[in-house]
Amino acid sequence: MKDQYRLVEFNLNGKDVSCMVDCRASLTDMLRNDYRLTSVKKGCEVGECGACNVLIDGECFNSCIYLAVWARGKKIRTLESLLGPNGELSDIQQAFVDETAVQCGFCTPGFVMTAVEILESGKVYTDDELRKLLSGHLCRCTGYENILRAVKKTMYKRNGLEWKEDN
Amino acid sequence: MADKLIIAGTIKEALQARCPDAVFLAGGTEINRLNSSVAAGTLISLKKIGKLHGIRKDGDKVWIGACTTFQEAVESPDVPVWFREACRLMASRTKRNMATVGGNTAILRDDSYLVPALLAARAIVVYTEKSGKNEECCVCRYLDMRKAGKLGDALILRIGIDPDRKVLLKRYANTAMSHSVMNLAYGFDPDGKGISIGAALKNTGLFKLRSAEELIAADPEVSEETIMEWARKFEAKIPTDMFGSEEYKRYLLGTTIVKFIADARKEVLA
C-alpha cells in the first residue's frame, strides 16, 4: 500500500497548491474534503449530471470520475474563482439570479462553470449550439429555458451585442 | 474498488504493469464511476502515454489514437462526419472530454457509442499484448475474439478507419443523455456495396448482423417484409425489460434496417 497516497501539485483557482491524496480519490472528493470547495457538488457520481463540473486547463470535466492524481500540473477552476475580492458575483452568476435560472441550486455551479468555458471562447453561439454545449448537465427544477437565457444574455453582453427580450 | 494506481509513461510500462487483477484505465468514464461494471485491484492509467494520443492521416486510413477523447474526435477535421456523429451520441460534452475512443471500444458495453459504427465502418484495431508485438485485425474479429475470452490482456493502440466509407447511424434512448436501448450503424462503400451492419442492443449484446448483411447482399432490392421477418427471427436472445418488449425491440431493429437500406440507396444515387 506504499503507493496508495500521492503528492499532487496543481494550480487551484489561481494559486499553486499541493495535496497528499489517496490515488483512488476523485477530484470531487479532493476539492470538497481537502479544500472545502463545496460548490463542487456530488450528484450522480457516474458522470451524468454535471453537478461536479470544474474547468481543467480551461475545459469542463466531470470531477466525480476524474482521478485527483490526474490533476497534477493542471489548472483547476471552480465556481469560487469567479467571485470578486469582496465576494461580488460575476456577470454570469448575476445573470443566473436575474433570469431565475436557479431554484434548488444544486446544478447551478456546474452549469455556471460550463457557461464560463462557453463565454471565454468569445464566440457567439446559436440557441441550438448552446443547448448542445450545455447538454452535460441535468436540472430537475427549472426546465432549462431560464438557464439558457442567462447564458445567452451574458454571451450577448460580453460580445457587445444588443439584447432584446425576444432574442 | 482498486487499491493501486499505476500511471504508465510508456506503452512498455503499461504492458509490464499488467497483472491478473489489473485493468487499463483510459478516460475513466466507466471505471471511475459509481457501480462500475469493471472490478480490478490495480488500475493502469494510460493518460500520460503520448503515443496513444492524436489523430493522423496515413495513406487510405485515418488513425485515431486509443486515448483520443470523443471531444477531440468531434473537433478534428480529419475524422469523417459519421465518426464525429458517433462520438456526439454521447450527449454530454463534459463526458466527451474524458471518454476515449480506445476505452469505449475495449469496454464492449451493450450500449456502446462507438462499436456499432466501427463494425459498420469495418474499422481496424491495432493492439499489443505483453509480448510488445503490434497486431491488427478488423473490429469484427476483435469483437469475436473478446467474446471468446481472448485478448483480455491486449492494449488497444489505435483505430484505423477508411474516410471514404459511408456509415449511417441510429440511436434509440429515452433522452440524449440516457444510455441507448439500441444503437445501430449501417456501413457501405461509395458504390453501395460492401454492406456491414453493427448493433448494440441493451441487455443483449454487441453484434455484427451478418445474416441481415447476407440477405441484402443477395438481393439489393430486398423487401421490407423480408427484413422485418429477419428481425423477428434474429437469433439473439432479446429480453422484455424496462426498455421495451422483445417484440417492440425486434420491430425497431427491422424498421431501422429498412430505413437504412432506403437512405443508403438515396445516398449512392446522389
Short mmCIF file of C-alpha atoms in Angstrom, two decimals:
data_model
loop_
_atom_site.label_atom_id
_atom_site.label_comp_id
_atom_site.label_asym_id
_atom_site.label_seq_id
_atom_site.Cartn_x
_atom_site.Cartn_y
_atom_site.Cartn_z
CA MET A 1 0.00 0.00 0.00
CA LYS A 2 3.04 2.30 -0.04
CA ASP A 3 1.89 3.82 -3.33
CA GLN A 4 -1.63 4.47 -2.19
CA TYR A 5 -1.01 8.12 -1.36
CA ARG A 6 0.49 10.56 -3.85
CA LEU A 7 1.53 14.16 -3.69
CA VAL A 8 -0.36 16.15 -6.29
CA GLU A 9 0.80 19.63 -7.19
CA PHE A 10 -1.52 21.77 -9.23
CA ASN A 11 -2.95 25.23 -9.63
CA LEU A 12 -6.28 25.74 -7.92
CA ASN A 13 -8.23 28.88 -8.65
CA GLY A 14 -5.02 30.74 -9.44
CA LYS A 15 -2.92 29.50 -6.52
CA ASP A 16 -0.26 26.80 -6.69
CA VAL A 17 -1.15 24.12 -4.17
CA SER A 18 -0.11 20.61 -3.28
CA CYS A 19 -2.01 17.87 -1.56
CA MET A 20 -1.36 14.29 -0.48
CA VAL A 21 -4.27 12.25 -1.83
CA ASP A 22 -5.39 8.67 -1.95
CA CYS A 23 -4.74 7.52 -5.51
CA ARG A 24 -8.32 6.25 -5.62
CA ALA A 25 -9.88 9.61 -4.69
CA SER A 26 -11.88 11.54 -7.20
CA LEU A 27 -11.17 15.18 -7.92
CA THR A 28 -14.59 15.99 -6.42
CA ASP A 29 -13.56 14.43 -3.13
CA MET A 30 -10.23 16.22 -3.05
CA LEU A 31 -11.76 19.62 -3.83
CA ARG A 32 -14.57 19.22 -1.31
CA ASN A 33 -12.73 17.47 1.52
CA ASP A 34 -9.25 18.95 1.32
CA TYR A 35 -10.04 22.44 0.03
CA ARG A 36 -13.65 22.88 1.25
CA LEU A 37 -14.71 23.96 -2.23
CA THR A 38 -18.31 22.94 -1.75
CA SER A 39 -19.52 24.49 -4.97
CA VAL A 40 -18.33 21.21 -6.48
CA LYS A 41 -21.46 19.15 -5.90
CA LYS A 42 -21.52 15.42 -5.52
CA GLY A 43 -24.52 14.33 -7.55
CA CYS A 44 -24.75 11.13 -9.52
CA GLU A 45 -21.08 10.06 -9.26
CA VAL A 46 -21.36 8.43 -12.67
CA GLY A 47 -20.56 11.44 -14.82
CA GLU A 48 -24.11 12.09 -15.98
CA CYS A 49 -25.49 15.05 -14.03
CA GLY A 50 -22.67 17.59 -14.39
CA ALA A 51 -23.11 18.99 -10.85
CA CYS A 52 -19.43 18.34 -10.11
CA ASN A 53 -18.23 20.11 -13.25
CA VAL A 54 -14.97 22.06 -12.95
CA LEU A 55 -12.64 23.57 -15.53
CA ILE A 56 -9.38 21.73 -16.07
CA ASP A 57 -6.98 23.69 -18.24
CA GLY A 58 -9.98 25.65 -19.50
CA GLU A 59 -12.19 22.69 -20.44
CA CYS A 60 -15.13 21.33 -18.50
CA PHE A 61 -14.86 17.91 -16.86
CA ASN A 62 -16.97 15.82 -14.53
CA SER A 63 -14.70 15.83 -11.50
CA CYS A 64 -16.53 12.86 -9.93
CA ILE A 65 -15.00 10.47 -12.46
CA TYR A 66 -11.67 12.29 -12.76
CA LEU A 67 -8.97 10.93 -10.50
CA ALA A 68 -7.46 13.51 -8.16
CA VAL A 69 -3.95 12.36 -9.07
CA TRP A 70 -4.62 13.20 -12.71
CA ALA A 71 -4.80 16.87 -11.63
CA ARG A 72 -1.02 17.01 -11.30
CA GLY A 73 0.31 20.05 -13.18
CA LYS A 74 -3.18 21.16 -14.24
CA LYS A 75 -5.02 24.42 -13.75
CA ILE A 76 -8.28 23.73 -11.93
CA ARG A 77 -11.03 26.30 -11.63
CA THR A 78 -14.17 26.04 -9.56
CA LEU A 79 -17.09 28.40 -9.08
CA GLU A 80 -15.29 30.03 -6.14
CA SER A 81 -12.77 31.53 -8.58
CA LEU A 82 -15.45 33.67 -10.18
CA LEU A 83 -16.18 35.81 -7.14
CA GLY A 84 -14.70 39.28 -6.85
CA PRO A 85 -12.39 40.25 -3.95
CA ASN A 86 -15.33 41.24 -1.77
CA GLY A 87 -17.49 38.31 -2.78
CA GLU A 88 -19.14 40.10 -5.70
CA LEU A 89 -20.90 37.87 -8.18
CA SER A 90 -19.52 37.61 -11.69
CA ASP A 91 -21.70 38.61 -14.64
CA ILE A 92 -22.73 35.04 -15.42
CA GLN A 93 -23.66 34.33 -11.79
CA GLN A 94 -25.68 37.57 -11.69
CA ALA A 95 -27.41 36.57 -14.91
CA PHE A 96 -28.47 33.29 -13.32
CA VAL A 97 -30.01 35.30 -10.46
CA ASP A 98 -31.63 37.85 -12.77
CA GLU A 99 -33.13 35.20 -15.06
CA THR A 100 -34.31 32.99 -12.17
CA ALA A 101 -32.14 30.25 -13.53
CA VAL A 102 -31.72 28.91 -10.01
CA GLN A 103 -34.27 27.04 -7.97
CA CYS A 104 -32.79 24.43 -5.64
CA GLY A 105 -29.33 25.48 -6.83
CA PHE A 106 -27.69 22.07 -6.81
CA CYS A 107 -26.90 22.00 -10.51
CA THR A 108 -26.01 25.70 -10.70
CA PRO A 109 -22.23 25.66 -10.05
CA GLY A 110 -21.76 23.01 -12.73
CA PHE A 111 -23.86 24.93 -15.24
CA VAL A 112 -22.05 28.17 -14.44
CA MET A 113 -18.62 26.62 -14.99
CA THR A 114 -19.66 25.25 -18.37
CA ALA A 115 -21.07 28.69 -19.15
CA VAL A 116 -17.69 30.18 -18.24
CA GLU A 117 -15.98 27.96 -20.81
CA ILE A 118 -18.58 28.93 -23.41
CA LEU A 119 -18.24 32.63 -22.66
CA GLU A 120 -14.45 32.60 -22.56
CA SER A 121 -14.36 31.14 -26.06
CA GLY A 122 -15.51 34.59 -27.22
CA LYS A 123 -17.80 33.03 -29.81
CA VAL A 124 -21.47 33.76 -30.39
CA TYR A 125 -23.47 30.56 -30.49
CA THR A 126 -26.99 29.85 -31.72
CA ASP A 127 -29.64 28.54 -29.33
CA ASP A 128 -29.20 25.06 -30.73
CA GLU A 129 -25.45 25.17 -30.26
CA LEU A 130 -25.84 26.49 -26.72
CA ARG A 131 -28.25 23.68 -25.86
CA LYS A 132 -25.72 21.15 -27.11
CA LEU A 133 -22.88 22.83 -25.24
CA LEU A 134 -24.92 22.77 -22.03
CA SER A 135 -26.14 19.24 -22.53
CA GLY A 136 -23.77 17.68 -19.99
CA HIS A 137 -25.93 18.95 -17.14
CA LEU A 138 -29.19 17.87 -15.59
CA CYS A 139 -31.53 20.29 -13.84
CA ARG A 140 -34.67 18.86 -12.24
CA CYS A 141 -36.22 22.22 -11.32
CA THR A 142 -36.02 24.93 -13.92
CA GLY A 143 -36.79 23.31 -17.24
CA TYR A 144 -33.56 24.74 -18.67
CA GLU A 145 -35.07 27.73 -20.51
CA ASN A 146 -34.02 30.29 -17.89
CA ILE A 147 -30.54 28.80 -17.74
CA LEU A 148 -30.26 29.09 -21.50
CA ARG A 149 -31.43 32.71 -21.32
CA ALA A 150 -28.90 33.54 -18.60
CA VAL A 151 -26.02 32.16 -20.65
CA LYS A 152 -27.26 33.73 -23.85
CA LYS A 153 -27.80 37.14 -22.25
CA THR A 154 -24.27 37.15 -20.83
CA MET A 155 -22.86 35.95 -24.16
CA TYR A 156 -24.59 38.87 -25.93
CA LYS A 157 -23.37 41.34 -23.33
CA ARG A 158 -19.76 40.19 -23.45
CA ASN A 159 -19.74 40.29 -27.23
CA GLY A 160 -21.22 43.79 -27.33
CA LEU A 161 -24.45 42.66 -28.95
CA GLU A 162 -27.77 44.25 -28.22
CA TRP A 163 -30.01 42.14 -26.04
CA LYS A 164 -33.72 42.21 -26.75
CA GLU A 165 -36.30 40.35 -24.72
CA ASP A 166 -37.40 38.38 -27.78
CA ASN A 167 -33.85 37.24 -28.58
CA MET B 1 -12.53 -0.90 -5.73
CA ALA B 2 -8.95 -0.68 -6.90
CA ASP B 3 -6.35 -0.03 -4.22
CA LYS B 4 -3.42 0.60 -6.53
CA LEU B 5 -2.92 3.05 -9.37
CA ILE B 6 -0.01 2.89 -11.76
CA ILE B 7 0.46 5.87 -14.07
CA ALA B 8 2.28 4.46 -17.07
CA GLY B 9 4.52 6.77 -19.07
CA THR B 10 5.08 4.41 -21.98
CA ILE B 11 3.31 1.52 -23.66
CA LYS B 12 6.07 -0.78 -22.40
CA GLU B 13 5.48 0.31 -18.80
CA ALA B 14 1.74 -0.23 -19.18
CA LEU B 15 2.25 -3.73 -20.54
CA GLN B 16 4.78 -4.64 -17.87
CA ALA B 17 2.42 -3.49 -15.13
CA ARG B 18 -0.30 -5.81 -16.39
CA CYS B 19 -1.16 -8.49 -13.84
CA PRO B 20 -4.25 -10.68 -13.32
CA ASP B 21 -6.16 -8.15 -11.20
CA ALA B 22 -5.15 -5.10 -13.26
CA VAL B 23 -7.09 -3.23 -15.92
CA PHE B 24 -6.11 -0.40 -18.21
CA LEU B 25 -7.67 2.94 -17.32
CA ALA B 26 -8.15 5.39 -20.17
CA GLY B 27 -10.68 8.23 -19.75
CA GLY B 28 -12.30 6.80 -16.65
CA THR B 29 -15.96 7.36 -17.59
CA GLU B 30 -16.71 3.70 -16.97
CA ILE B 31 -14.09 2.52 -14.48
CA ASN B 32 -14.20 5.58 -12.19
CA ARG B 33 -17.97 5.79 -11.96
CA LEU B 34 -20.06 4.58 -9.08
CA ASN B 35 -21.10 0.92 -9.51
CA SER B 36 -18.76 0.43 -12.42
CA SER B 37 -19.06 -2.80 -14.35
CA VAL B 38 -15.29 -3.20 -14.10
CA ALA B 39 -13.77 -4.59 -10.90
CA ALA B 40 -9.99 -4.54 -10.52
CA GLY B 41 -7.37 -4.33 -7.80
CA THR B 42 -4.95 -2.30 -9.88
CA LEU B 43 -5.58 0.45 -12.39
CA ILE B 44 -3.01 1.26 -15.04
CA SER B 45 -3.62 4.81 -16.17
CA LEU B 46 -2.81 5.40 -19.85
CA LYS B 47 -3.35 9.16 -19.94
CA LYS B 48 0.33 10.08 -19.94
CA ILE B 49 1.31 7.84 -22.85
CA GLY B 50 1.83 10.26 -25.70
CA LYS B 51 1.82 7.55 -28.37
CA LEU B 52 -1.81 6.73 -27.59
CA HIS B 53 -2.98 10.24 -28.39
CA GLY B 54 -3.58 12.04 -31.65
CA ILE B 55 -5.26 11.65 -35.00
CA ARG B 56 -3.31 11.29 -38.22
CA LYS B 57 -3.94 10.53 -41.87
CA ASP B 58 -1.74 7.83 -43.36
CA GLY B 59 -2.40 6.51 -46.84
CA ASP B 60 -6.03 5.46 -47.20
CA LYS B 61 -6.71 5.40 -43.47
CA VAL B 62 -7.32 7.84 -40.67
CA TRP B 63 -5.67 6.55 -37.49
CA ILE B 64 -7.19 7.58 -34.19
CA GLY B 65 -5.05 7.05 -31.10
CA ALA B 66 -6.69 4.95 -28.40
CA CYS B 67 -6.57 7.76 -25.83
CA THR B 68 -8.08 10.33 -28.18
CA THR B 69 -11.12 11.74 -26.43
CA PHE B 70 -14.54 11.84 -28.05
CA GLN B 71 -14.41 15.63 -28.00
CA GLU B 72 -11.03 15.69 -29.74
CA ALA B 73 -12.50 13.46 -32.45
CA VAL B 74 -15.59 15.68 -32.73
CA GLU B 75 -13.36 18.71 -33.28
CA SER B 76 -10.95 17.06 -35.72
CA PRO B 77 -11.33 17.96 -39.40
CA ASP B 78 -9.51 14.73 -40.34
CA VAL B 79 -12.20 12.49 -38.89
CA PRO B 80 -15.15 11.53 -41.14
CA VAL B 81 -18.52 13.05 -40.33
CA TRP B 82 -20.09 9.73 -39.32
CA PHE B 83 -17.37 9.12 -36.73
CA ARG B 84 -17.91 12.56 -35.26
CA GLU B 85 -21.65 11.84 -35.15
CA ALA B 86 -20.99 8.56 -33.34
CA CYS B 87 -18.93 10.44 -30.75
CA ARG B 88 -21.68 13.01 -30.40
CA LEU B 89 -24.09 10.23 -29.43
CA MET B 90 -22.51 10.77 -26.03
CA ALA B 91 -24.51 13.93 -25.47
CA SER B 92 -22.56 15.30 -22.52
CA ARG B 93 -19.63 17.42 -23.62
CA THR B 94 -18.08 17.16 -20.18
CA LYS B 95 -18.09 13.37 -20.60
CA ARG B 96 -16.84 13.62 -24.16
CA ASN B 97 -13.84 15.49 -22.77
CA MET B 98 -12.95 12.31 -20.86
CA ALA B 99 -14.28 9.29 -22.78
CA THR B 100 -11.72 7.81 -25.14
CA VAL B 101 -12.05 6.01 -28.44
CA GLY B 102 -9.95 3.06 -27.25
CA GLY B 103 -11.72 2.83 -23.92
CA ASN B 104 -15.19 2.78 -25.44
CA THR B 105 -14.08 0.11 -27.89
CA ALA B 106 -12.35 -2.05 -25.30
CA ILE B 107 -15.10 -1.93 -22.71
CA LEU B 108 -17.59 -3.54 -25.15
CA ARG B 109 -20.70 -2.23 -23.41
CA ASP B 110 -24.00 -3.37 -24.79
CA ASP B 111 -24.97 0.28 -25.18
CA SER B 112 -21.66 1.20 -26.78
CA TYR B 113 -21.50 4.52 -28.57
CA LEU B 114 -18.75 3.57 -31.00
CA VAL B 115 -18.61 -0.16 -31.58
CA PRO B 116 -21.66 -0.39 -33.91
CA ALA B 117 -20.23 2.42 -36.04
CA LEU B 118 -16.79 0.82 -36.10
CA LEU B 119 -18.31 -2.53 -37.11
CA ALA B 120 -20.23 -0.85 -39.90
CA ALA B 121 -17.10 1.00 -40.99
CA ARG B 122 -15.00 -2.18 -40.98
CA ALA B 123 -12.52 -0.34 -38.83
CA ILE B 124 -9.14 -1.77 -37.95
CA VAL B 125 -7.96 -2.23 -34.36
CA VAL B 126 -4.23 -2.15 -33.71
CA TYR B 127 -3.38 -3.68 -30.35
CA THR B 128 -0.47 -5.11 -28.48
CA GLU B 129 -0.16 -7.83 -25.90
CA LYS B 130 2.50 -8.46 -23.28
CA SER B 131 4.98 -9.58 -25.93
CA GLY B 132 5.00 -6.00 -27.17
CA LYS B 133 4.37 -7.05 -30.76
CA ASN B 134 1.75 -4.99 -32.57
CA GLU B 135 -1.15 -6.93 -34.08
CA GLU B 136 -4.06 -5.69 -36.12
CA CYS B 137 -7.47 -7.03 -37.02
CA CYS B 138 -10.87 -5.73 -38.02
CA VAL B 139 -13.21 -4.64 -35.22
CA CYS B 140 -15.44 -7.58 -36.06
CA ARG B 141 -12.62 -10.05 -35.41
CA TYR B 142 -11.65 -8.14 -32.26
CA LEU B 143 -15.23 -8.46 -31.03
CA ASP B 144 -15.34 -12.18 -31.80
CA MET B 145 -12.05 -12.79 -30.02
CA ARG B 146 -13.13 -10.81 -26.95
CA LYS B 147 -16.42 -12.72 -26.86
CA ALA B 148 -14.38 -15.92 -26.95
CA GLY B 149 -12.44 -14.75 -23.90
CA LYS B 150 -9.28 -13.94 -25.83
CA LEU B 151 -7.37 -10.65 -25.94
CA GLY B 152 -8.32 -9.75 -22.37
CA ASP B 153 -4.76 -8.51 -21.81
CA ALA B 154 -4.50 -6.61 -25.07
CA LEU B 155 -3.95 -2.87 -25.09
CA ILE B 156 -5.60 -1.06 -27.99
CA LEU B 157 -3.11 1.35 -29.56
CA ARG B 158 -5.17 2.94 -32.31
CA ILE B 159 -8.20 2.54 -34.53
CA GLY B 160 -7.99 2.85 -38.29
CA ILE B 161 -10.92 3.97 -40.38
CA ASP B 162 -11.46 4.39 -44.09
CA PRO B 163 -12.61 8.00 -44.63
CA ASP B 164 -14.38 7.11 -47.88
CA ARG B 165 -16.68 4.58 -46.33
CA LYS B 166 -20.24 5.72 -45.63
CA VAL B 167 -21.86 4.97 -42.30
CA LEU B 168 -25.44 5.71 -41.23
CA LEU B 169 -26.27 5.79 -37.52
CA LYS B 170 -29.40 5.45 -35.45
CA ARG B 171 -29.62 5.52 -31.68
CA TYR B 172 -32.72 4.87 -29.57
CA ALA B 173 -32.77 6.15 -25.98
CA ASN B 174 -35.16 7.86 -23.61
CA THR B 175 -33.18 11.09 -23.78
CA ALA B 176 -29.97 12.30 -25.38
CA MET B 177 -28.26 11.82 -22.01
CA SER B 178 -29.63 8.31 -21.38
CA HIS B 179 -27.82 5.15 -22.27
CA SER B 180 -29.14 3.76 -25.50
CA VAL B 181 -31.61 0.92 -25.79
CA MET B 182 -30.47 0.26 -29.30
CA ASN B 183 -27.60 1.74 -31.26
CA LEU B 184 -27.37 0.69 -34.90
CA ALA B 185 -24.98 1.52 -37.72
CA TYR B 186 -25.08 0.67 -41.41
CA GLY B 187 -21.90 0.93 -43.44
CA PHE B 188 -21.33 0.72 -47.19
CA ASP B 189 -18.82 1.63 -49.85
CA PRO B 190 -19.46 4.67 -52.09
CA ASP B 191 -20.85 2.31 -54.77
CA GLY B 192 -23.40 0.91 -52.31
CA LYS B 193 -21.69 -2.44 -51.93
CA GLY B 194 -19.76 -3.93 -49.02
CA ILE B 195 -22.62 -3.60 -46.55
CA SER B 196 -21.82 -4.08 -42.90
CA ILE B 197 -24.25 -3.61 -40.01
CA GLY B 198 -23.29 -3.15 -36.36
CA ALA B 199 -25.67 -3.24 -33.41
CA ALA B 200 -25.51 -2.56 -29.69
CA LEU B 201 -28.63 -3.92 -28.04
CA LYS B 202 -29.05 -3.09 -24.36
CA ASN B 203 -29.19 -6.19 -22.13
CA THR B 204 -28.47 -8.33 -25.20
CA GLY B 205 -25.01 -7.54 -26.52
CA LEU B 206 -22.92 -6.27 -29.40
CA PHE B 207 -23.42 -7.81 -32.82
CA LYS B 208 -22.31 -7.71 -36.39
CA LEU B 209 -25.58 -8.55 -38.14
CA ARG B 210 -24.10 -10.95 -40.66
CA SER B 211 -27.37 -12.69 -41.55
CA ALA B 212 -29.01 -9.36 -42.41
CA GLU B 213 -25.95 -8.31 -44.44
CA GLU B 214 -26.15 -11.57 -46.42
CA LEU B 215 -29.84 -11.01 -47.16
CA ILE B 216 -29.17 -7.52 -48.51
CA ALA B 217 -26.08 -8.62 -50.46
CA ALA B 218 -28.04 -11.46 -52.09
CA ASP B 219 -30.86 -9.16 -53.10
CA PRO B 220 -30.16 -5.42 -53.09
CA GLU B 221 -33.90 -4.87 -53.69
CA VAL B 222 -34.80 -6.92 -50.62
CA SER B 223 -38.34 -6.20 -49.46
CA GLU B 224 -39.41 -4.62 -46.20
CA GLU B 225 -41.33 -7.81 -45.32
CA THR B 226 -38.18 -9.91 -45.67
CA ILE B 227 -36.18 -7.65 -43.36
CA MET B 228 -39.00 -7.50 -40.81
CA GLU B 229 -39.24 -11.28 -40.91
CA TRP B 230 -35.45 -11.47 -40.41
CA ALA B 231 -35.72 -9.16 -37.37
CA ARG B 232 -38.47 -11.31 -35.84
CA LYS B 233 -36.24 -14.37 -36.19
CA PHE B 234 -32.86 -12.76 -35.41
CA GLU B 235 -31.04 -15.37 -33.35
CA ALA B 236 -30.09 -13.17 -30.34
CA LYS B 237 -31.98 -13.60 -27.09
CA ILE B 238 -33.61 -10.19 -26.72
CA PRO B 239 -35.32 -9.74 -23.34
CA THR B 240 -38.52 -7.92 -22.50
CA ASP B 241 -37.41 -5.42 -19.89
CA MET B 242 -37.90 -1.85 -18.70
CA PHE B 243 -36.71 -0.58 -22.08
CA GLY B 244 -39.45 -2.33 -24.02
CA SER B 245 -40.87 -5.65 -25.07
CA GLU B 246 -38.92 -8.11 -27.15
CA GLU B 247 -41.42 -7.68 -29.99
CA TYR B 248 -41.05 -3.91 -29.94
CA LYS B 249 -37.25 -4.09 -30.00
CA ARG B 250 -37.32 -6.53 -32.91
CA TYR B 251 -39.74 -4.21 -34.70
CA LEU B 252 -37.34 -1.27 -34.16
CA LEU B 253 -34.42 -3.35 -35.38
CA GLY B 254 -36.26 -4.31 -38.56
CA THR B 255 -37.70 -0.90 -39.39
CA THR B 256 -34.36 0.81 -38.77
CA ILE B 257 -32.56 -1.51 -41.19
CA VAL B 258 -35.30 -0.94 -43.78
CA LYS B 259 -34.79 2.79 -43.36
CA PHE B 260 -31.01 2.39 -43.60
CA ILE B 261 -31.36 0.50 -46.89
CA ALA B 262 -33.56 3.23 -48.34
CA ASP B 263 -31.28 6.03 -47.10
CA ALA B 264 -28.17 4.26 -48.42
CA ARG B 265 -29.79 3.89 -51.85
CA LYS B 266 -30.58 7.61 -51.90
CA GLU B 267 -27.02 8.46 -50.89
CA VAL B 268 -25.50 6.24 -53.60
CA LEU B 269 -27.81 7.74 -56.25
CA ALA B 270 -26.96 11.25 -55.10
#
